[in-house]
Structures are given as structure tokens and as C-alpha cells.
CSV table of C-alpha atoms in Angstrom, one decimal:
chain,number,residue,atom,x,y,z
A,1487,MET,CA,0.0,0.0,0.0
A,1488,THR,CA,1.3,3.4,-0.9
A,1489,GLU,CA,1.8,5.6,2.1
A,1490,ARG,CA,-0.2,8.8,1.9
A,1491,ARG,CA,2.1,11.7,2.1
A,1492,ASP,CA,1.4,15.2,3.1
A,1493,LEU,CA,0.6,17.2,0.0
A,1494,ASN,CA,1.8,20.5,1.4
A,1495,GLN,CA,5.2,19.0,2.4
A,1496,GLU,CA,5.5,17.4,-1.0
A,1497,LEU,CA,4.8,20.6,-2.8
A,1498,GLY,CA,7.1,22.3,-0.5
A,1499,ARG,CA,10.0,20.0,-1.4
A,1500,ILE,CA,9.3,20.5,-5.1
A,1501,LEU,CA,8.7,24.3,-5.2
A,1502,GLY,CA,11.2,25.2,-2.5
A,1503,PRO,CA,11.3,28.3,-0.4
A,1504,ASP,CA,10.5,31.6,-1.9
A,1505,GLY,CA,13.0,34.6,-1.8
A,1506,PRO,CA,16.7,35.2,-2.2
A,1507,ASP,CA,18.8,32.1,-1.9
A,1508,ILE,CA,22.6,32.4,-1.6
A,1509,GLY,CA,23.3,28.8,-2.9
A,1510,CYS,CA,25.5,25.9,-1.6
A,1511,ASP,CA,28.9,27.6,-2.2
A,1512,ALA,CA,28.2,30.8,-0.5
A,1513,CYS,CA,26.4,28.9,2.3
A,1514,PHE,CA,29.6,26.9,3.0
A,1515,ARG,CA,31.6,30.1,3.0
A,1516,GLU,CA,29.3,31.9,5.5
A,1517,LEU,CA,28.2,28.9,7.6
A,1518,ASP,CA,30.6,29.3,10.5
A,1519,ARG,CA,29.9,33.1,10.9
A,1520,TYR,CA,26.1,32.5,10.6
A,1521,VAL,CA,26.3,29.8,13.3
A,1522,GLU,CA,28.2,31.8,15.7
A,1523,LEU,CA,25.9,34.7,15.3
A,1524,GLU,CA,22.9,32.4,16.1
A,1525,LEU,CA,24.7,31.0,19.1
A,1526,ALA,CA,25.4,34.5,20.3
A,1527,GLY,CA,21.7,35.4,20.0
A,1528,ALA,CA,22.4,37.9,17.3
A,1529,ASP,CA,20.4,38.4,14.0
A,1530,ALA,CA,22.2,36.0,11.8
A,1531,ASP,CA,19.6,36.3,9.1
A,1532,ALA,CA,20.2,40.1,8.8
A,1533,ALA,CA,23.9,39.6,8.7
A,1534,VAL,CA,23.8,36.8,6.1
A,1535,PRO,CA,20.7,37.5,4.0
A,1536,GLY,CA,19.5,34.5,1.9
A,1537,LEU,CA,21.2,31.8,3.9
A,1538,ARG,CA,18.1,30.8,6.0
A,1539,THR,CA,16.2,30.5,2.7
A,1540,HIS,CA,19.0,28.3,1.4
A,1541,LEU,CA,18.8,26.0,4.4
A,1542,GLU,CA,15.1,25.6,3.9
A,1543,GLY,CA,15.6,24.6,0.3
A,1544,CYS,CA,18.7,22.4,0.6
A,1545,PRO,CA,18.5,19.5,3.0
A,1546,ALA,CA,22.2,18.7,2.7
A,1547,CYS,CA,23.4,22.2,3.8
A,1548,ARG,CA,20.7,22.2,6.5
A,1549,GLU,CA,22.0,19.0,8.0
A,1550,GLU,CA,25.5,20.4,8.1
A,1551,HIS,CA,24.3,23.6,9.5
A,1552,ASP,CA,22.5,21.8,12.3
A,1553,SER,CA,25.6,19.7,13.0
A,1554,LEU,CA,27.8,22.7,13.2
A,1555,TYR,CA,25.3,24.5,15.4
A,1556,ALA,CA,25.2,21.4,17.7
A,1557,LEU,CA,29.0,20.9,17.8
A,1558,ALA,CA,30.0,24.5,18.3
A,1559,GLY,CA,27.1,25.1,20.7
A,1560,SER,CA,28.3,22.1,22.8
A,1561,GLU,CA,31.5,23.9,23.5
A,1562,ARG,CA,30.0,27.2,24.7
B,658,MET,CA,21.0,36.4,32.4
B,659,THR,CA,24.1,37.2,34.4
B,660,ALA,CA,26.4,40.2,33.7
B,661,THR,CA,29.1,37.8,32.7
B,662,VAL,CA,27.0,36.0,30.2
B,663,VAL,CA,25.7,39.3,28.7
B,664,THR,CA,29.3,40.5,28.4
B,665,ALA,CA,30.3,37.3,26.7
B,666,THR,CA,27.5,37.4,24.4
B,667,VAL,CA,28.0,41.0,23.4
B,668,GLY,CA,31.6,40.3,22.9
B,669,ALA,CA,30.9,37.3,20.6
B,670,VAL,CA,28.4,39.4,18.5
B,671,GLU,CA,30.8,42.3,18.2
B,672,ARG,CA,33.6,39.9,17.2
B,673,THR,CA,31.5,37.9,14.6
B,674,LEU,CA,29.9,41.1,13.1
B,675,ALA,CA,33.1,43.0,12.9
B,676,ALA,CA,35.3,40.2,11.7
B,677,PRO,CA,34.4,40.2,8.0
B,678,THR,CA,35.4,43.8,7.5
B,679,THR,CA,38.1,44.4,10.2
B,680,GLY,CA,39.8,41.0,10.0
B,681,PHE,CA,39.8,40.8,13.9
B,682,LEU,CA,41.1,37.6,15.3
B,683,ASP,CA,40.6,36.3,18.7
B,684,ASP,CA,43.7,35.2,20.5
B,685,GLU,CA,43.0,31.4,20.1
B,686,SER,CA,42.4,31.7,16.4
B,687,ARG,CA,45.4,33.9,15.9
B,688,GLU,CA,47.5,31.2,17.7
B,689,TRP,CA,46.1,28.5,15.6
B,690,LEU,CA,47.2,30.4,12.4
B,691,ARG,CA,50.6,31.3,13.8
B,692,ALA,CA,51.3,27.7,14.7
B,693,LEU,CA,50.1,26.3,11.4
B,694,ARG,CA,52.2,28.7,9.5
B,695,ALA,CA,55.3,28.0,11.6
B,696,GLU,CA,57.9,25.5,10.4
B,697,GLY,CA,59.3,22.4,11.8
B,698,PRO,CA,58.1,20.6,14.9
B,699,GLU,CA,55.9,23.5,15.9
B,700,ARG,CA,53.9,23.2,12.8
B,701,ASP,CA,53.8,19.4,12.9
B,702,GLU,CA,52.4,19.6,16.4
B,703,ALA,CA,49.8,22.1,15.4
B,704,VAL,CA,48.8,19.9,12.4
B,705,ALA,CA,48.4,17.0,14.7
B,706,ARG,CA,46.2,19.0,17.1
B,707,LEU,CA,44.2,20.1,14.1
B,708,HIS,CA,43.7,16.6,12.9
B,709,THR,CA,42.5,15.5,16.4
B,710,LEU,CA,40.0,18.4,16.3
B,711,LEU,CA,38.8,17.4,12.8
B,712,LEU,CA,38.5,13.8,13.7
B,713,LYS,CA,36.4,14.7,16.7
B,714,ALA,CA,34.0,16.7,14.4
B,715,ALA,CA,33.8,13.9,11.8
B,716,ARG,CA,33.0,11.3,14.4
B,717,PHE,CA,30.3,13.6,15.7
B,718,GLU,CA,28.7,13.8,12.3
B,719,VAL,CA,29.0,10.1,11.7
B,720,ALA,CA,27.3,9.4,15.0
B,721,ARG,CA,24.5,11.8,14.2
B,722,ARG,CA,23.9,10.1,10.8
B,723,ARG,CA,24.3,6.6,12.1
B,724,PRO,CA,20.4,5.9,11.8
B,725,THR,CA,20.8,6.2,8.0
B,726,LEU,CA,23.6,3.7,8.0
B,727,GLN,CA,21.9,0.8,9.8
B,728,HIS,CA,22.0,-1.3,6.6
B,729,VAL,CA,25.7,-0.6,5.9
B,730,ARG,CA,28.2,-3.1,6.8
B,731,GLY,CA,31.8,-2.4,7.8
B,732,ASP,CA,33.6,-0.1,10.1
B,733,LEU,CA,31.7,3.2,10.1
B,734,ASP,CA,34.7,4.9,11.9
B,735,GLU,CA,36.6,4.5,8.6
B,736,ILE,CA,34.2,7.2,7.2
B,737,ALA,CA,35.2,9.6,10.0
B,738,VAL,CA,38.9,8.8,9.6
B,739,GLU,CA,38.8,9.5,5.9
B,740,ALA,CA,36.7,12.6,6.3
B,741,ALA,CA,39.2,14.0,8.9
B,742,ALA,CA,42.1,13.4,6.6
B,743,ASP,CA,40.2,15.1,3.7
B,744,ALA,CA,39.1,17.9,5.9
B,745,LEU,CA,42.8,18.4,7.1
B,746,LEU,CA,43.9,18.9,3.6
B,747,GLY,CA,41.0,21.3,2.8
B,748,VAL,CA,41.7,23.4,5.9
B,749,LEU,CA,45.5,23.7,5.3
B,750,ARG,CA,44.8,24.5,1.6
B,751,ARG,CA,42.4,27.2,2.4
B,752,LEU,CA,44.1,28.6,5.5
B,753,ASP,CA,44.4,32.0,3.9
B,754,ASP,CA,40.7,32.2,3.3
B,755,PHE,CA,40.2,32.4,7.1
B,756,ARG,CA,39.4,35.9,8.1
B,757,GLY,CA,38.3,35.6,11.6
B,758,ALA,CA,34.6,35.8,10.8
B,759,SER,CA,34.2,33.1,13.5
B,760,ARG,CA,36.4,31.2,15.8
B,761,PHE,CA,39.1,29.2,13.9
B,762,THR,CA,37.8,25.9,15.4
B,763,THR,CA,34.2,26.6,14.2
B,764,TRP,CA,35.6,27.4,10.7
B,765,ALA,CA,37.6,24.2,10.7
B,766,TYR,CA,34.8,22.1,12.0
B,767,LYS,CA,32.6,22.9,9.0
B,768,PHE,CA,35.2,21.2,6.7
B,769,ALA,CA,35.2,18.0,8.8
B,770,LEU,CA,31.3,18.0,9.1
B,771,TYR,CA,31.0,18.6,5.3
B,772,GLU,CA,33.4,15.7,4.4
B,773,ALA,CA,31.8,13.4,6.8
B,774,ALA,CA,28.3,14.2,5.8
B,775,VAL,CA,29.0,13.7,2.1
B,776,LYS,CA,30.8,10.4,2.8
B,777,VAL,CA,27.9,9.2,4.8
B,778,ARG,CA,25.3,10.0,2.2
B,779,LYS,CA,27.3,8.3,-0.5
B,780,ARG,CA,27.9,5.2,1.7
B,781,ALA,CA,24.1,5.1,2.5
B,782,TRP,CA,23.3,5.1,-1.2
B,783,GLN,CA,26.1,2.8,-2.3
B,784,GLY,CA,24.6,0.3,-4.7
B,785,ARG,CA,21.2,1.8,-4.7
B,786,GLU,CA,19.5,2.9,-8.0
B,787,VAL,CA,19.1,6.6,-8.5
B,788,LEU,CA,15.7,7.3,-10.1
B,789,LEU,CA,15.7,10.3,-12.3
B,790,GLU,CA,12.3,9.9,-14.0
B,791,ALA,CA,8.7,8.8,-13.8
B,792,GLU,CA,9.1,6.1,-11.3
B,793,GLY,CA,9.5,8.6,-8.7
B,794,TRP,CA,6.9,10.9,-10.0
B,795,GLU,CA,4.0,8.5,-10.1
B,796,PRO,CA,3.5,8.0,-6.4
B,797,PHE,CA,3.1,11.7,-6.0
B,798,ALA,CA,-0.1,11.4,-8.1
B,799,ASP,CA,-1.6,9.3,-5.1
B,800,SER,CA,-0.4,11.5,-2.3
B,801,GLY,CA,-2.6,13.4,-0.1
B,802,LEU,CA,-5.5,14.1,-2.4
B,803,GLY,CA,-8.6,12.4,-1.3
B,804,PRO,CA,-12.1,13.1,-2.8
B,805,ASP,CA,-12.7,15.9,-0.4
B,806,ALA,CA,-9.4,17.7,-1.3
B,807,GLU,CA,-9.7,21.4,-1.7
B,808,VAL,CA,-10.3,22.4,-5.4
B,809,GLU,CA,-7.3,24.8,-5.0
B,810,GLN,CA,-5.0,22.0,-3.9
B,811,ARG,CA,-6.0,19.8,-6.7
B,812,GLU,CA,-5.5,22.7,-9.2
B,813,LEU,CA,-2.1,23.5,-7.7
B,814,LEU,CA,-1.0,19.9,-7.9
B,815,GLU,CA,-2.2,19.4,-11.5
B,816,THR,CA,-0.5,22.7,-12.5
B,817,VAL,CA,2.8,21.8,-10.9
B,818,ARG,CA,2.7,18.3,-12.5
B,819,GLU,CA,1.9,19.8,-15.9
B,820,GLY,CA,4.7,22.4,-15.5
B,821,VAL,CA,7.3,19.8,-14.6
B,822,HIS,CA,6.8,18.4,-18.1
B,823,SER,CA,6.1,21.5,-20.1
B,824,VAL,CA,8.4,24.4,-18.7
B,825,LEU,CA,11.4,22.5,-17.4
B,826,THR,CA,14.4,21.4,-19.6
B,827,PRO,CA,15.1,17.7,-19.4
B,828,HIS,CA,18.0,18.3,-17.1
B,829,GLN,CA,16.0,20.5,-14.8
B,830,ARG,CA,13.3,17.8,-14.8
B,831,GLN,CA,15.7,15.1,-13.9
B,832,VAL,CA,17.4,17.1,-11.2
B,833,LEU,CA,14.1,18.2,-9.7
B,834,ILE,CA,12.6,14.7,-9.7
B,835,ALA,CA,15.7,13.1,-8.2
B,836,LEU,CA,16.2,15.6,-5.4
B,837,ALA,CA,12.8,16.9,-4.6
B,838,VAL,CA,10.6,13.8,-5.4
B,839,ASN,CA,12.7,10.8,-5.0
B,840,GLY,CA,14.8,12.2,-2.2
B,841,VAL,CA,18.2,11.4,-3.7
B,842,PRO,CA,20.9,13.2,-1.6
B,843,ILE,CA,22.4,16.0,-3.7
B,844,ASP,CA,26.0,14.7,-3.2
B,845,VAL,CA,25.0,11.3,-4.5
B,846,LEU,CA,23.3,12.7,-7.5
B,847,ALA,CA,26.3,15.0,-8.1
B,848,GLU,CA,28.6,12.0,-8.1
B,849,ARG,CA,26.3,10.0,-10.4
B,850,LEU,CA,26.0,12.9,-12.9
B,851,GLY,CA,29.6,14.0,-12.7
B,852,SER,CA,28.5,17.4,-11.3
B,853,THR,CA,28.8,19.4,-8.0
B,854,ARG,CA,26.5,20.2,-5.2
B,855,GLY,CA,26.5,23.9,-6.1
B,856,ALA,CA,25.8,23.4,-9.8
B,857,LEU,CA,22.9,20.9,-9.0
B,858,TYR,CA,21.4,23.2,-6.5
B,859,LYS,CA,21.5,26.1,-9.0
B,860,THR,CA,19.6,23.8,-11.5
B,861,LEU,CA,17.1,22.8,-8.9
B,862,HIS,CA,16.7,26.6,-7.9
B,863,ASP,CA,16.1,27.6,-11.4
B,864,ALA,CA,13.6,24.7,-12.0
B,865,ARG,CA,11.7,25.8,-8.9
B,866,ARG,CA,11.6,29.4,-10.1
B,867,ARG,CA,10.2,28.3,-13.4
B,868,LEU,CA,7.6,26.2,-11.7
B,869,ARG,CA,6.6,29.1,-9.4
B,870,GLY,CA,6.4,31.3,-12.5
B,871,HIS,CA,4.2,28.7,-14.3
B,872,LEU,CA,1.9,28.8,-11.3
B,873,GLY,CA,1.9,32.5,-11.2
B,874,GLU,CA,0.9,32.7,-14.8
B,875,ARG,CA,-2.2,30.7,-13.9
B,876,GLY,CA,-3.1,32.9,-11.0
B,877,LEU,CA,-1.8,30.3,-8.5
B,878,ALA,CA,0.7,30.6,-5.7
B,879,PHE,CA,2.1,28.2,-3.1
B,880,ALA,CA,3.3,29.5,0.3
B,881,SER,CA,5.7,26.9,1.7
B,882,VAL,CA,5.4,26.1,5.4
B,883,GLU,CA,8.8,25.8,7.0
B,884,GLU,CA,9.4,22.3,8.2
B,885,LYS,CA,10.4,22.3,11.8
């Protein structure tokens, strides 16, 4: 039996997030700065526009962001 | 929040915000750079410490992804060891790129996490077929739409499906279906197609923009809900 999947999530994966997106290469360049701003409670999205949108559209970069946030955060 | 914490937080914010333009380095990061640029035993010792740091990060990543590797035989620590070795080369090669926008250790960690994550994705998909076309698309036709589905949802779905076939190039269609419908990890697809993560993501991004434009031309729009 085919598992019913949530249509909105399915469409979200296909259509992706709306708005400026910095892409994978710039995401990697800026990721450490972005994560440290997040950990410091600063406005990381204002400092690095388009990175949050990219994380919503790119599961691989999102996983790496989450790992860096967890690892760097564990040392605070 | 205590005064100490506030001071530390403000200090960190000032450092990270100021770093890209001023090149400010904290003491620990400056010491890392100095030692890694030294010669002889001092540099060897710094490189060894850096490798230890990167191996810790790579093992951290492999441990986080272990649930995706349950079907994989063999020593998973090999992945971390290889990732740390590749990350070490990457960090040393790009040492001059470090401008102090973060702590040196945070900057270095991202290389190890990236290398480990890519290797884990590839290992998890080793030997699996990468579906690029209709097999992955058909289940979508059955998903989530019962007889009581909203008319708008049905129209949206039909328009997206039609747009995938009418407004995308064959390459955009392949990449979109593999990544966004069939769930193929982008690094796995990059390896199979002889491409890169950045190039494939740009293709995906362009395809998504075309599909959104296709919806817009028909008076439709989809507001994505961020997955938590």
C-alpha cells in the first residue's frame, strides 16, 4: 500500500522556499559566521541574507548547519 | 542572564559582526594560524592537534547520521577517519581564506562535518539505483488528495505536474525529480552525474523558479510552510 504523504510538504519540497537564496557555495563560506551569530543570539539572518532561505531549500546544507550549530554550541 | 553572560554574548556578537570587515582575530584563532604557518616541529604539532579536532568533528557527524547507515556493513569509523584526513587537507589548503569571521575551530569544524556528511550520504546510497524519472513521480499522483481535497490544492498539484513536463528542460526535470521527489541526496546525484552540489542546486533553484512562474501565470501561488 502506498503511504499517503502530506501534500503540502510534498509541494514544499518541489517548489522550495520563496525569496533570495545564496546557494550552496556561499552557504559553506558563510556557515561558520552564521552559526556563531545564532549561538550569540544575534540576528544571523540580517547579517547573512539568503542563507536561511537556502537552508530551507537544501537538505544537505541544512544537515551540516544543524551539526555545526550542535557541535559549536556544545563547546559554549 | 548574568552580567558575565551578557558581556560574553555581546563580545561574541561584536567579534563575529566586525570580523568580515576588520579581520579581527581572537587570541586562540590567531595562535592556531601562527602555529600552522610555523615551520618544523611546531607546525607538525599544530597539524596533529588540528587533525585531532577534525576527527572529533567527523566522528560527531557520523554518530548523528548513524540511523541512516543501519544497513551498511563495515567499520563506520573509517568514514570519520577518511573525512578527517580530507578535511585536514582542505583546511590547510584554504588557510588564507580564514578571516576571523568566526572562531578558527568553528571554521575548521565545517570542513570535517561537510566531508563526513558527504561520505555518509554516499555510503548510505552505495549500490542503490538513482531514479531520475517517472518511477519517482507517479507515487506523487496518489499522495494526499482524497475526494474531499480542496479544489485549489488539486489545481495546484495538477499545474505543478503539468509544469514539470512543459516548462522545465530535461536536465532540470531530472534534477528536480531526483532531489525533490525521489529524495536522492544531492551529493549522491552529483557523483552519479559528474556534477557538483553547487551546480545541481542552481539547476534545482532555476527549476523551482520556473515552476513558481508557471503557477503565477495561472493565478496560483504556493506558500511553503517551513518544516520544523
